[in-house]
mmCIF file of the C-alpha atoms, coordinates in Angstrom:
data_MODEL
# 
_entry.id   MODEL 
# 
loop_
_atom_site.group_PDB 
_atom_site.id 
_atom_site.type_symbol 
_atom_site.label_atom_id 
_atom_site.label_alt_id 
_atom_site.label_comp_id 
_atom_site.label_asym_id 
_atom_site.label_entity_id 
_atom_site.label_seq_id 
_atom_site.pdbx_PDB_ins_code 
_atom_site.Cartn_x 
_atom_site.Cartn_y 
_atom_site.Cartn_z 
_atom_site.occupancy 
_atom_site.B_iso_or_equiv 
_atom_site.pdbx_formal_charge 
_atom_site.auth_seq_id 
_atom_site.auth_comp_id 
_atom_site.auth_asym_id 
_atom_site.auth_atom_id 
_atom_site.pdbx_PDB_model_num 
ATOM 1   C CA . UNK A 1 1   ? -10.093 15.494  7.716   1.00 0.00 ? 1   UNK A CA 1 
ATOM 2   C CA . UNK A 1 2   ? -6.403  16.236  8.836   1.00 0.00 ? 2   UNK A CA 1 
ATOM 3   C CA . UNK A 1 3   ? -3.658  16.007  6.503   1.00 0.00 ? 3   UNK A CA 1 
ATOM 4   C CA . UNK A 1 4   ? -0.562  14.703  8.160   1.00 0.00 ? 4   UNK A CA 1 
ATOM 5   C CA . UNK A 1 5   ? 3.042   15.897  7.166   1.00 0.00 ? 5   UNK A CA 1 
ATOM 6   C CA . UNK A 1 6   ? 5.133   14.313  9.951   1.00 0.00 ? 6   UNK A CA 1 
ATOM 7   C CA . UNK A 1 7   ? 7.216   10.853  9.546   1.00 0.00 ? 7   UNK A CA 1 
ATOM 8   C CA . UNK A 1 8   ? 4.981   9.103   12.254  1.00 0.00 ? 8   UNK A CA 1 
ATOM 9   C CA . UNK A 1 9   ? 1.530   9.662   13.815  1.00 0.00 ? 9   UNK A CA 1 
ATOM 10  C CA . UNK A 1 10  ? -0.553  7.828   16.260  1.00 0.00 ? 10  UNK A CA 1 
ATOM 11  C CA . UNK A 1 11  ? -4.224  8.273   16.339  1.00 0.00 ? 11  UNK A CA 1 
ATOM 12  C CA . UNK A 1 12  ? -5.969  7.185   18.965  1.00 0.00 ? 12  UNK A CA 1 
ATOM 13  C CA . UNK A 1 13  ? -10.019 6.236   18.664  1.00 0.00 ? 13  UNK A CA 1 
ATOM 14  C CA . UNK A 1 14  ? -11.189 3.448   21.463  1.00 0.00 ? 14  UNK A CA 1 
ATOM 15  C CA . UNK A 1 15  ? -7.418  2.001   21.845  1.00 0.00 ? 15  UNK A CA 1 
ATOM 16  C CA . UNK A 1 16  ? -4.245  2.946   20.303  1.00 0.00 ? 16  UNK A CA 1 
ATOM 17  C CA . UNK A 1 17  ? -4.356  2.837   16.479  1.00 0.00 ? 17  UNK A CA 1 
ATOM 18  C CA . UNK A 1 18  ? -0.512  3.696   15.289  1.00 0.00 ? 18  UNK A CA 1 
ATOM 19  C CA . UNK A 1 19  ? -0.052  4.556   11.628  1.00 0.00 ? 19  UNK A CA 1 
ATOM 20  C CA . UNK A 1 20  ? 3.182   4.748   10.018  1.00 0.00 ? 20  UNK A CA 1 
ATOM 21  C CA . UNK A 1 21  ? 4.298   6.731   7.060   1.00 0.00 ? 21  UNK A CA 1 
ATOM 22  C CA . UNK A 1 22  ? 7.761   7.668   6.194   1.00 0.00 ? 22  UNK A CA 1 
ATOM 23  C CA . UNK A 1 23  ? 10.098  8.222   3.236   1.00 0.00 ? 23  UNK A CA 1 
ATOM 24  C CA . UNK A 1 24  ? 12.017  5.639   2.512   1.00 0.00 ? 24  UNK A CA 1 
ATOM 25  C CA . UNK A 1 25  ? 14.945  7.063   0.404   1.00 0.00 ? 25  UNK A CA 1 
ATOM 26  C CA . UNK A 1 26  ? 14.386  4.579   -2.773  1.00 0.00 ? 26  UNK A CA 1 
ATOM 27  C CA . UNK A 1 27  ? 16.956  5.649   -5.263  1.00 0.00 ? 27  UNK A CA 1 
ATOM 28  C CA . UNK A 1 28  ? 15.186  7.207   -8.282  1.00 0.00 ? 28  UNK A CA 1 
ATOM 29  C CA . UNK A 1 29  ? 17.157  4.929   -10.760 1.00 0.00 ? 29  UNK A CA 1 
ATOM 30  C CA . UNK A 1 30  ? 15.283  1.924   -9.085  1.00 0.00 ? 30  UNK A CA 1 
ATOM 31  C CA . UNK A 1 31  ? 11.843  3.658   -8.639  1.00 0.00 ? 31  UNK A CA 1 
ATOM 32  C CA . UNK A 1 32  ? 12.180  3.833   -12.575 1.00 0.00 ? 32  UNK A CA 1 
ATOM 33  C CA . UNK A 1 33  ? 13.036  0.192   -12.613 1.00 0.00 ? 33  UNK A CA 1 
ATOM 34  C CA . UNK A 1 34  ? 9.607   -0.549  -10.681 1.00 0.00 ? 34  UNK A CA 1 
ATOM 35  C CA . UNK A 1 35  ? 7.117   1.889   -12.420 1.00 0.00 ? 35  UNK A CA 1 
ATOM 36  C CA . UNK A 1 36  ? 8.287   0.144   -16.480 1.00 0.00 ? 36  UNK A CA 1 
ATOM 37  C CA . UNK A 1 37  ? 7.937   -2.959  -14.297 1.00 0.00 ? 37  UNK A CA 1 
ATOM 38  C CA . UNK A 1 38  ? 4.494   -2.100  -12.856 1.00 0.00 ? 38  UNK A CA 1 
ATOM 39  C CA . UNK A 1 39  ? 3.187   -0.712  -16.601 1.00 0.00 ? 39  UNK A CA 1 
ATOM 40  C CA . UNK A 1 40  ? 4.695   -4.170  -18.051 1.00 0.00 ? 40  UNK A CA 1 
ATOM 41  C CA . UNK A 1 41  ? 2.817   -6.491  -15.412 1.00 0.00 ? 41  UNK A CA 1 
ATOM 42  C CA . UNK A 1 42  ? -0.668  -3.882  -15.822 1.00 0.00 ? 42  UNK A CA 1 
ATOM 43  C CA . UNK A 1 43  ? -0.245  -4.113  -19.477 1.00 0.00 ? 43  UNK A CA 1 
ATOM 44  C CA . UNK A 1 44  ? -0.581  -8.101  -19.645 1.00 0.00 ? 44  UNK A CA 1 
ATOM 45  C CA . UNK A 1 45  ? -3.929  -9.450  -20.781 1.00 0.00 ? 45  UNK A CA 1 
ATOM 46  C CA . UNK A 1 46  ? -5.979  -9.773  -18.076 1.00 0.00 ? 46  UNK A CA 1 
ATOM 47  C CA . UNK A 1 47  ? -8.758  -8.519  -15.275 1.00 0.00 ? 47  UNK A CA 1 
ATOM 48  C CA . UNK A 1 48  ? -8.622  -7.735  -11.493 1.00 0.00 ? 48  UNK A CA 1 
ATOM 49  C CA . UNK A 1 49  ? -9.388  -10.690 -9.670  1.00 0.00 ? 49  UNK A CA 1 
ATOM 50  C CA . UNK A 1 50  ? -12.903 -11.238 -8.632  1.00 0.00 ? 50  UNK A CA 1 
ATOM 51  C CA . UNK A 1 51  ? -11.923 -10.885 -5.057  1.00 0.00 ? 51  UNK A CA 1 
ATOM 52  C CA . UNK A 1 52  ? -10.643 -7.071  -5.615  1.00 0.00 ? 52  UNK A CA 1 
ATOM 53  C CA . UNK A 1 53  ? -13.120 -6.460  -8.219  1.00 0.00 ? 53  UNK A CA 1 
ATOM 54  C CA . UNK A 1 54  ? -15.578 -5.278  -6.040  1.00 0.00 ? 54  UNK A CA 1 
ATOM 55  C CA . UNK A 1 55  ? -12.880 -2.179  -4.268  1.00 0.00 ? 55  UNK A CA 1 
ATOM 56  C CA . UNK A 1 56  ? -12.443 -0.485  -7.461  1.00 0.00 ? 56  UNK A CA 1 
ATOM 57  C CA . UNK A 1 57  ? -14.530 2.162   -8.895  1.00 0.00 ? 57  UNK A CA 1 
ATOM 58  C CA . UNK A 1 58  ? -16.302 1.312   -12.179 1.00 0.00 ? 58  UNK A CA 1 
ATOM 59  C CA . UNK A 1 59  ? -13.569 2.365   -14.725 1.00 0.00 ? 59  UNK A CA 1 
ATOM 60  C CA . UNK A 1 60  ? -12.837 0.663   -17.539 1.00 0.00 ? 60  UNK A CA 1 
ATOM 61  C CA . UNK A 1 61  ? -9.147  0.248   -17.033 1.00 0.00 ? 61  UNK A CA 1 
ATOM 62  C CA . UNK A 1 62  ? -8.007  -1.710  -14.348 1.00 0.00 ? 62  UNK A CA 1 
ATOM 63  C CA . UNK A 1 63  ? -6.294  -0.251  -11.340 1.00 0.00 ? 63  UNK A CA 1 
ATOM 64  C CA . UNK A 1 64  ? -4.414  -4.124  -10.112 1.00 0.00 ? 64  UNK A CA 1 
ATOM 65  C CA . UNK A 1 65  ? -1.484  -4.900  -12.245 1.00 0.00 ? 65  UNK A CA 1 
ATOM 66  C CA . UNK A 1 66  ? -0.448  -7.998  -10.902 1.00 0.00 ? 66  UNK A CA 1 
ATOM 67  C CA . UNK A 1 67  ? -1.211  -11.256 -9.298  1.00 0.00 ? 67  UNK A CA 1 
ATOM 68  C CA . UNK A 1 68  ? -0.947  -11.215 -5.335  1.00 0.00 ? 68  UNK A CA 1 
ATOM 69  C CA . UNK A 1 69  ? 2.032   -12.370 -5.150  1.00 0.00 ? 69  UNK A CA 1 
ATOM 70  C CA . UNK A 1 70  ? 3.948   -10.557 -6.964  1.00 0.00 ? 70  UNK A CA 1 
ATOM 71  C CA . UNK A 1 71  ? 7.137   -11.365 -6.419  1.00 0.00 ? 71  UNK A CA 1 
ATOM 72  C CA . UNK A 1 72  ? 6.614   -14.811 -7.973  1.00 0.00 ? 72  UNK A CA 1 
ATOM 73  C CA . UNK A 1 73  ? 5.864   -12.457 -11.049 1.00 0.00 ? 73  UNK A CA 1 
ATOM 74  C CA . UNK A 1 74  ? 9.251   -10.821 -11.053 1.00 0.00 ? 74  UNK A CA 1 
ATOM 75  C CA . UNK A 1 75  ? 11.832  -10.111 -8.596  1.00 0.00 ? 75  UNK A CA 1 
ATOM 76  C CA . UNK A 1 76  ? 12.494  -6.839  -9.454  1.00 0.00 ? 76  UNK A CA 1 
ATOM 77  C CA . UNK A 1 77  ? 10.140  -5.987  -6.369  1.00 0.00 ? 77  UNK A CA 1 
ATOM 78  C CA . UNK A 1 78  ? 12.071  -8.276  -3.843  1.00 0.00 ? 78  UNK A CA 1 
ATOM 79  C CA . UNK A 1 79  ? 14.608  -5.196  -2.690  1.00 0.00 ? 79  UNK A CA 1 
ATOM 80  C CA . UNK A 1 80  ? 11.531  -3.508  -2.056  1.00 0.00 ? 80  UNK A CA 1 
ATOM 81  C CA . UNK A 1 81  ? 9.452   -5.782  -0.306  1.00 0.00 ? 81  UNK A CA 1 
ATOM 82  C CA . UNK A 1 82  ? 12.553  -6.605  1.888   1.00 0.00 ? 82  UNK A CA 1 
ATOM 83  C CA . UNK A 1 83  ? 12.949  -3.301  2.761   1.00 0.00 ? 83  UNK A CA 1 
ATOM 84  C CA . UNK A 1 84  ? 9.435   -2.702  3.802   1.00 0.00 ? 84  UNK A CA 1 
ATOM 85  C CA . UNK A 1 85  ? 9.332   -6.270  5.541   1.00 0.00 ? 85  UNK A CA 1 
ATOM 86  C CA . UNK A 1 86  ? 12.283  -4.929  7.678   1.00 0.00 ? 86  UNK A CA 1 
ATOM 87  C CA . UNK A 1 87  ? 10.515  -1.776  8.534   1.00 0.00 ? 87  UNK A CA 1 
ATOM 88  C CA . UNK A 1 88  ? 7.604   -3.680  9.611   1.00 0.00 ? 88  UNK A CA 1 
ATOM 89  C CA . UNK A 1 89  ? 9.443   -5.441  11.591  1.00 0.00 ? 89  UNK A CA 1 
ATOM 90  C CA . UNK A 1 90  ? 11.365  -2.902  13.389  1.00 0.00 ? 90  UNK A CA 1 
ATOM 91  C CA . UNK A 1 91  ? 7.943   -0.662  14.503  1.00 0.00 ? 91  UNK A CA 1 
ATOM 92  C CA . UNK A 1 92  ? 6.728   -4.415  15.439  1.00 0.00 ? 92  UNK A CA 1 
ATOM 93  C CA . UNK A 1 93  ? 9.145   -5.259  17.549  1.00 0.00 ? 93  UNK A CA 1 
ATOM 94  C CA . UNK A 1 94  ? 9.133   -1.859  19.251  1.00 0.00 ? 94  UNK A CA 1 
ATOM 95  C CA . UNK A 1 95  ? 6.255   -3.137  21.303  1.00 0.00 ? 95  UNK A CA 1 
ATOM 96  C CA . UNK A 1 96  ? 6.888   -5.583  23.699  1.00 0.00 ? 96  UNK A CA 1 
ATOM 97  C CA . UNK A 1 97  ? 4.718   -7.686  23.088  1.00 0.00 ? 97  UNK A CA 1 
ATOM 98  C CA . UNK A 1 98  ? 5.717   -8.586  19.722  1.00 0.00 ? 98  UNK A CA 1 
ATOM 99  C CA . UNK A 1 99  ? 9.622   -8.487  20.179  1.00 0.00 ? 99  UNK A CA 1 
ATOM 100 C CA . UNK A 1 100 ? 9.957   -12.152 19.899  1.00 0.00 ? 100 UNK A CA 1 
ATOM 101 C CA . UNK A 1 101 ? 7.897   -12.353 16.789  1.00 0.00 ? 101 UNK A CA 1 
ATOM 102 C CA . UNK A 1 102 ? 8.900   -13.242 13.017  1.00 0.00 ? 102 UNK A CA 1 
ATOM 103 C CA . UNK A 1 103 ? 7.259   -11.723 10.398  1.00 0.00 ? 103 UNK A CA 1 
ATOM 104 C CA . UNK A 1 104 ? 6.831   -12.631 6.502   1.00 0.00 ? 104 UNK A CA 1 
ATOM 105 C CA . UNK A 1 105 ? 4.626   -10.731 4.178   1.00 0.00 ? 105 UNK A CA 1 
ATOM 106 C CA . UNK A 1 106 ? 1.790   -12.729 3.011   1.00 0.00 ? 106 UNK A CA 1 
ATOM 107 C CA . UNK A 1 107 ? 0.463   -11.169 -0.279  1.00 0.00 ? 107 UNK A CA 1 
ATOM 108 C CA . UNK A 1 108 ? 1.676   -7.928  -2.242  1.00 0.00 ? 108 UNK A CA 1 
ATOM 109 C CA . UNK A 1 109 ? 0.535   -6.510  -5.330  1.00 0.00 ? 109 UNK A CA 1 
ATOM 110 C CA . UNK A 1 110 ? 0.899   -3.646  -7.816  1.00 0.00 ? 110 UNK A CA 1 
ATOM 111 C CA . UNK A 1 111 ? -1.526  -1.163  -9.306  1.00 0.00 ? 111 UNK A CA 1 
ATOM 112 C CA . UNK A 1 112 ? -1.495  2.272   -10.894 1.00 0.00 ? 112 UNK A CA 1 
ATOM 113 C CA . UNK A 1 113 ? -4.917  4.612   -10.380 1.00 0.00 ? 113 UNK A CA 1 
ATOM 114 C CA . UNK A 1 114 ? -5.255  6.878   -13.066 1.00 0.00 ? 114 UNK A CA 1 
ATOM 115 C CA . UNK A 1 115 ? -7.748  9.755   -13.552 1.00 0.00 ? 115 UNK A CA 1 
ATOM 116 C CA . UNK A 1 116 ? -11.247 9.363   -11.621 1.00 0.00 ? 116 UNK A CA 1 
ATOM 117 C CA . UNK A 1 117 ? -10.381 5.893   -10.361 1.00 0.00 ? 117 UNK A CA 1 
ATOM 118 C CA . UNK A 1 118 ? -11.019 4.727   -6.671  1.00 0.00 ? 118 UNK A CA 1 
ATOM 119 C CA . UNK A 1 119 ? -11.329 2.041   -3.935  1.00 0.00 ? 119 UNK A CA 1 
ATOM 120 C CA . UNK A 1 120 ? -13.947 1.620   -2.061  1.00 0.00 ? 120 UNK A CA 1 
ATOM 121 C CA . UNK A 1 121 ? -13.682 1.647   1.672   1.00 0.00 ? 121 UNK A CA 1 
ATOM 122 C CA . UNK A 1 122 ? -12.137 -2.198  3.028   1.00 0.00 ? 122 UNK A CA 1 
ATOM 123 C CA . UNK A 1 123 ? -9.584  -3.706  5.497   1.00 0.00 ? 123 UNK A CA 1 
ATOM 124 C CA . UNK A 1 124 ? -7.409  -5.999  4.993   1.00 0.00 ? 124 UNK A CA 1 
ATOM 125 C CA . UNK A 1 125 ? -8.003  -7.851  8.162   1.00 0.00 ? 125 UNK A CA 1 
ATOM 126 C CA . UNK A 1 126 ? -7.190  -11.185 9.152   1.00 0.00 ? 126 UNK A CA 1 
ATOM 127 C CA . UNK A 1 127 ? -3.719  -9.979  8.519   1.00 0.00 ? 127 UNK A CA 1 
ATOM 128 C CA . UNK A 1 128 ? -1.609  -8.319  11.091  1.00 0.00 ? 128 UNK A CA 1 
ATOM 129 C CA . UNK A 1 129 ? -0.336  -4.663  9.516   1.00 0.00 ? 129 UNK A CA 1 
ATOM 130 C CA . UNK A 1 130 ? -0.911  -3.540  6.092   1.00 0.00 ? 130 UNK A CA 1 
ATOM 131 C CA . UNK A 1 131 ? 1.093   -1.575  3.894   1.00 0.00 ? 131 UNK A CA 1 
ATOM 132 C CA . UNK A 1 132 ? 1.587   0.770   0.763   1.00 0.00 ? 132 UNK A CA 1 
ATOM 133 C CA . UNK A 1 133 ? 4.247   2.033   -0.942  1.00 0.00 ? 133 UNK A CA 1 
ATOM 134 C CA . UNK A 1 134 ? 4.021   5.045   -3.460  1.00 0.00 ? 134 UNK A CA 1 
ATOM 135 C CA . UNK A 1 135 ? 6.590   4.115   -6.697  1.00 0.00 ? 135 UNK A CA 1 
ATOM 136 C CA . UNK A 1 136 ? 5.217   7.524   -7.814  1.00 0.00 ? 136 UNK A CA 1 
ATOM 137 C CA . UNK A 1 137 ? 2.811   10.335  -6.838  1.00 0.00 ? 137 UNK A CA 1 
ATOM 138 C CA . UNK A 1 138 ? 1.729   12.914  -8.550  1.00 0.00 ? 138 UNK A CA 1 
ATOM 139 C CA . UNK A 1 139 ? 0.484   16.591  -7.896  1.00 0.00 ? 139 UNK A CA 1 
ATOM 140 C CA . UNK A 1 140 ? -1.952  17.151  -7.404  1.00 0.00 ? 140 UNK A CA 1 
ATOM 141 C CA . UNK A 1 141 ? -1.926  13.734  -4.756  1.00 0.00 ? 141 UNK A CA 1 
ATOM 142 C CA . UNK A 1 142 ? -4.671  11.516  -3.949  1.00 0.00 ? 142 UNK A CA 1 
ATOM 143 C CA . UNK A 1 143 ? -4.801  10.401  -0.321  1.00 0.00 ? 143 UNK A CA 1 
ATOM 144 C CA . UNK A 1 144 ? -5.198  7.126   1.220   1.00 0.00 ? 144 UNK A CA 1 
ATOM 145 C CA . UNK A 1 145 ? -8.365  7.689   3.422   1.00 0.00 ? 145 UNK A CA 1 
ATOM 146 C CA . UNK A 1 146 ? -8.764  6.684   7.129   1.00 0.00 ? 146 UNK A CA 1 
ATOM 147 C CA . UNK A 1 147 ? -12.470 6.531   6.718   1.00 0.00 ? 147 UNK A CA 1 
ATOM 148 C CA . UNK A 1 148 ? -13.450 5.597   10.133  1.00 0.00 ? 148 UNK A CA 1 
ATOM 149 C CA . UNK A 1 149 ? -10.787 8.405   12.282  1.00 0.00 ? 149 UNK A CA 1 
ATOM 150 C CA . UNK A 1 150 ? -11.121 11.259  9.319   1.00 0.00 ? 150 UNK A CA 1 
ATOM 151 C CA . UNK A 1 151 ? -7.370  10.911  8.758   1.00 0.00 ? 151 UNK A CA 1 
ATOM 152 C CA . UNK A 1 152 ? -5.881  10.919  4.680   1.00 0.00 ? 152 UNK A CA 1 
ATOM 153 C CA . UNK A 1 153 ? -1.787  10.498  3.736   1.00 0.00 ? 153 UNK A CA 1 
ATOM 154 C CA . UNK A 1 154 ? -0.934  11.910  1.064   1.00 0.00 ? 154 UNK A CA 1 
ATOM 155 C CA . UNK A 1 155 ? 0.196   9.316   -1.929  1.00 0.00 ? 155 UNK A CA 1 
ATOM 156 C CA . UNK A 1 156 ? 3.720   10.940  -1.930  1.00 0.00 ? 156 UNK A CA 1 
ATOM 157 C CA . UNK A 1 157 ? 6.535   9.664   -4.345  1.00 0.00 ? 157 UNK A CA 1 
ATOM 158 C CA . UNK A 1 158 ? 8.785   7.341   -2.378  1.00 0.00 ? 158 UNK A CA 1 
ATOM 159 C CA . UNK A 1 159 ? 6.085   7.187   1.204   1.00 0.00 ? 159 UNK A CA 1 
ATOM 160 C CA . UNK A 1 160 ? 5.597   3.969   2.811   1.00 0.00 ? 160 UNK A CA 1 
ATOM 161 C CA . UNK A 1 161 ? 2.451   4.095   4.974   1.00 0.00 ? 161 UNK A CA 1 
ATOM 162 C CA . UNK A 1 162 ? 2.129   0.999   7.247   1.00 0.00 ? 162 UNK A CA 1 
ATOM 163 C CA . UNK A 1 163 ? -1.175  0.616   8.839   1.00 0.00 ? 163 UNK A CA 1 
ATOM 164 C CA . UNK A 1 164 ? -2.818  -2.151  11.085  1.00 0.00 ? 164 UNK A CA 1 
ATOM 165 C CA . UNK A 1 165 ? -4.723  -4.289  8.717   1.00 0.00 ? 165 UNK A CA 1 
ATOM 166 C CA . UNK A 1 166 ? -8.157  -3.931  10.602  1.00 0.00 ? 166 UNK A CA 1 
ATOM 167 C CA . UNK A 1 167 ? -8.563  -0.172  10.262  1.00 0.00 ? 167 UNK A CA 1 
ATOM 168 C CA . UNK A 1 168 ? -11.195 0.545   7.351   1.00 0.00 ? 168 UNK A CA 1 
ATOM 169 C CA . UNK A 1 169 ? -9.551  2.533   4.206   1.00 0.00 ? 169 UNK A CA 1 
ATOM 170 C CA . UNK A 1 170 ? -10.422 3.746   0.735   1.00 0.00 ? 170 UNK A CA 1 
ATOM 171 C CA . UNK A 1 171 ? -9.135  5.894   -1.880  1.00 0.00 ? 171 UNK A CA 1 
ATOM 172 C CA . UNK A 1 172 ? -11.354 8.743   -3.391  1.00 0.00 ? 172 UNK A CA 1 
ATOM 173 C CA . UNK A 1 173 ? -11.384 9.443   -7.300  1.00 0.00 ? 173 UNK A CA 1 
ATOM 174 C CA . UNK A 1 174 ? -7.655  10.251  -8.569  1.00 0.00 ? 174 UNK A CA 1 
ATOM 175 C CA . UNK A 1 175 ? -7.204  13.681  -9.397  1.00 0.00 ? 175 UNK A CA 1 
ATOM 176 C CA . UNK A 1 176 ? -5.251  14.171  -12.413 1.00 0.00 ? 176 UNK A CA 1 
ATOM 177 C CA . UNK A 1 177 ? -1.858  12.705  -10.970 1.00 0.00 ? 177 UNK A CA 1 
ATOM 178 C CA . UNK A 1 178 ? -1.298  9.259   -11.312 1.00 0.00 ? 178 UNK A CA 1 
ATOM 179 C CA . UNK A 1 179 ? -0.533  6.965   -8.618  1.00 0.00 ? 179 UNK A CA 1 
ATOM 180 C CA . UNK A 1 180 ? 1.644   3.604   -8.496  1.00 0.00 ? 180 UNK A CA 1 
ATOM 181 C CA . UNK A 1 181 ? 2.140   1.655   -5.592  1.00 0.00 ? 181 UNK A CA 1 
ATOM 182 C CA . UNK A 1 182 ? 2.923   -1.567  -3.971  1.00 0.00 ? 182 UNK A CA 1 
ATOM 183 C CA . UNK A 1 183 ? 0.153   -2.637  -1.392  1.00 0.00 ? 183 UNK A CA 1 
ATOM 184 C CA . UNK A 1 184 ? 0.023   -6.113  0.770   1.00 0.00 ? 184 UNK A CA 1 
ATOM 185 C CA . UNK A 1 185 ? -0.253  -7.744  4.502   1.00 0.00 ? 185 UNK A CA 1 
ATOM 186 C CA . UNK A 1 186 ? 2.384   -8.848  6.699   1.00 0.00 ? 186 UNK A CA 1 
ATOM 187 C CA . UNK A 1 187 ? 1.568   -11.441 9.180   1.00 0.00 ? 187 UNK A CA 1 
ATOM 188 C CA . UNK A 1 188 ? 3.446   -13.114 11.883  1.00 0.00 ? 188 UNK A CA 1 
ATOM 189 C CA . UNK A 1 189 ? 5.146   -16.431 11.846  1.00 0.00 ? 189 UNK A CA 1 
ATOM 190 C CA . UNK A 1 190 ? 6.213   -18.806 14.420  1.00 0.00 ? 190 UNK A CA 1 
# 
């Protein structure tokens, strides 16, 4: 598997396949802000939904710390979410095709993967892209796995990777860094 370092890639299997991944320069003050927010919403009294259940390795703990909308669960996420939806946007619109397109994200969560704990390979499609957004990484980092074009991305602090929402993923066991993010789908809208 290749490890990428550089802002954007494109890897191409039987048609173009772009992934994205970039910093996106989230002040540390509010990264704080979203990982107490993130422990407070995994910390609640209850299980990963049925649906996801299925993803995440066998651990005891739960990985999902929220429902899948989470901004209905606290709006501390909105500045994120509207920054990602924006960036979405952008690489969307870069293609012709889609430059007369509105976009809205259609489901977001949160989750932190501690020691040993996984997801099993999935997509996300119907949707249109996909997306995750490292609150914090640590050394040494777990990758998000490409499973089906042998790429991994690094879980960095502060990386967005954006990815279309049909390409097959996974996570491998979590070294002994933890990982929070924000995952979800964006889809278009007339």
């Amino acid at each position: 598997r290749r490890k990428l370092e550089n802002m954007i890639t494109k890897t191409i299997i039987n048609h173009p396949i772009e992934i994205y991944h970039i910093n996106l320069g989230v002040p540390s003050e509010y990264r704080e802000e979203l990982i107490k927010e993130t422990y407070r919403l995994k910390n609640r009294n209850r299980q990963n939904s049925e649906v996801f259940k299925h993803l995440f390795s066998e651990e005891k703990e739960k990985v999902i710390g929220s429902d899948y909308k989470v901004w209905e669960e606290s709006t501390v996420y909105t500045p994120l979410l509207e920054n990602i939806l924006r960036f979405v946007t952008s690489i969307s619109h870069a293609n012709p095709g889609n430059s007369g397109w509105d976009y809205k994200i259609l489901n977001s969560w949160v989750g932190i993967y501690g020691k040993n704990q996984s997801a099993k390979k999935h997509h996300h499609d119907p949707a249109y892209r996909s997306f995750c957004y490292y609150i914090s990484g640590e050394e040494p980092y777990t990758p998000m796995v490409f499973n089906d074009i042998g790429l991994e991305i690094d879980a960095i602090t502060d990386r967005l990777i954006v990815f279309p929402s049909f390409v097959n993923h996974s996570v491998p066991p979590c070294n002994e860094g933890e990982r929070i993010m924000v995952a979800g789908n964006v889809v278009p809208v007339n």
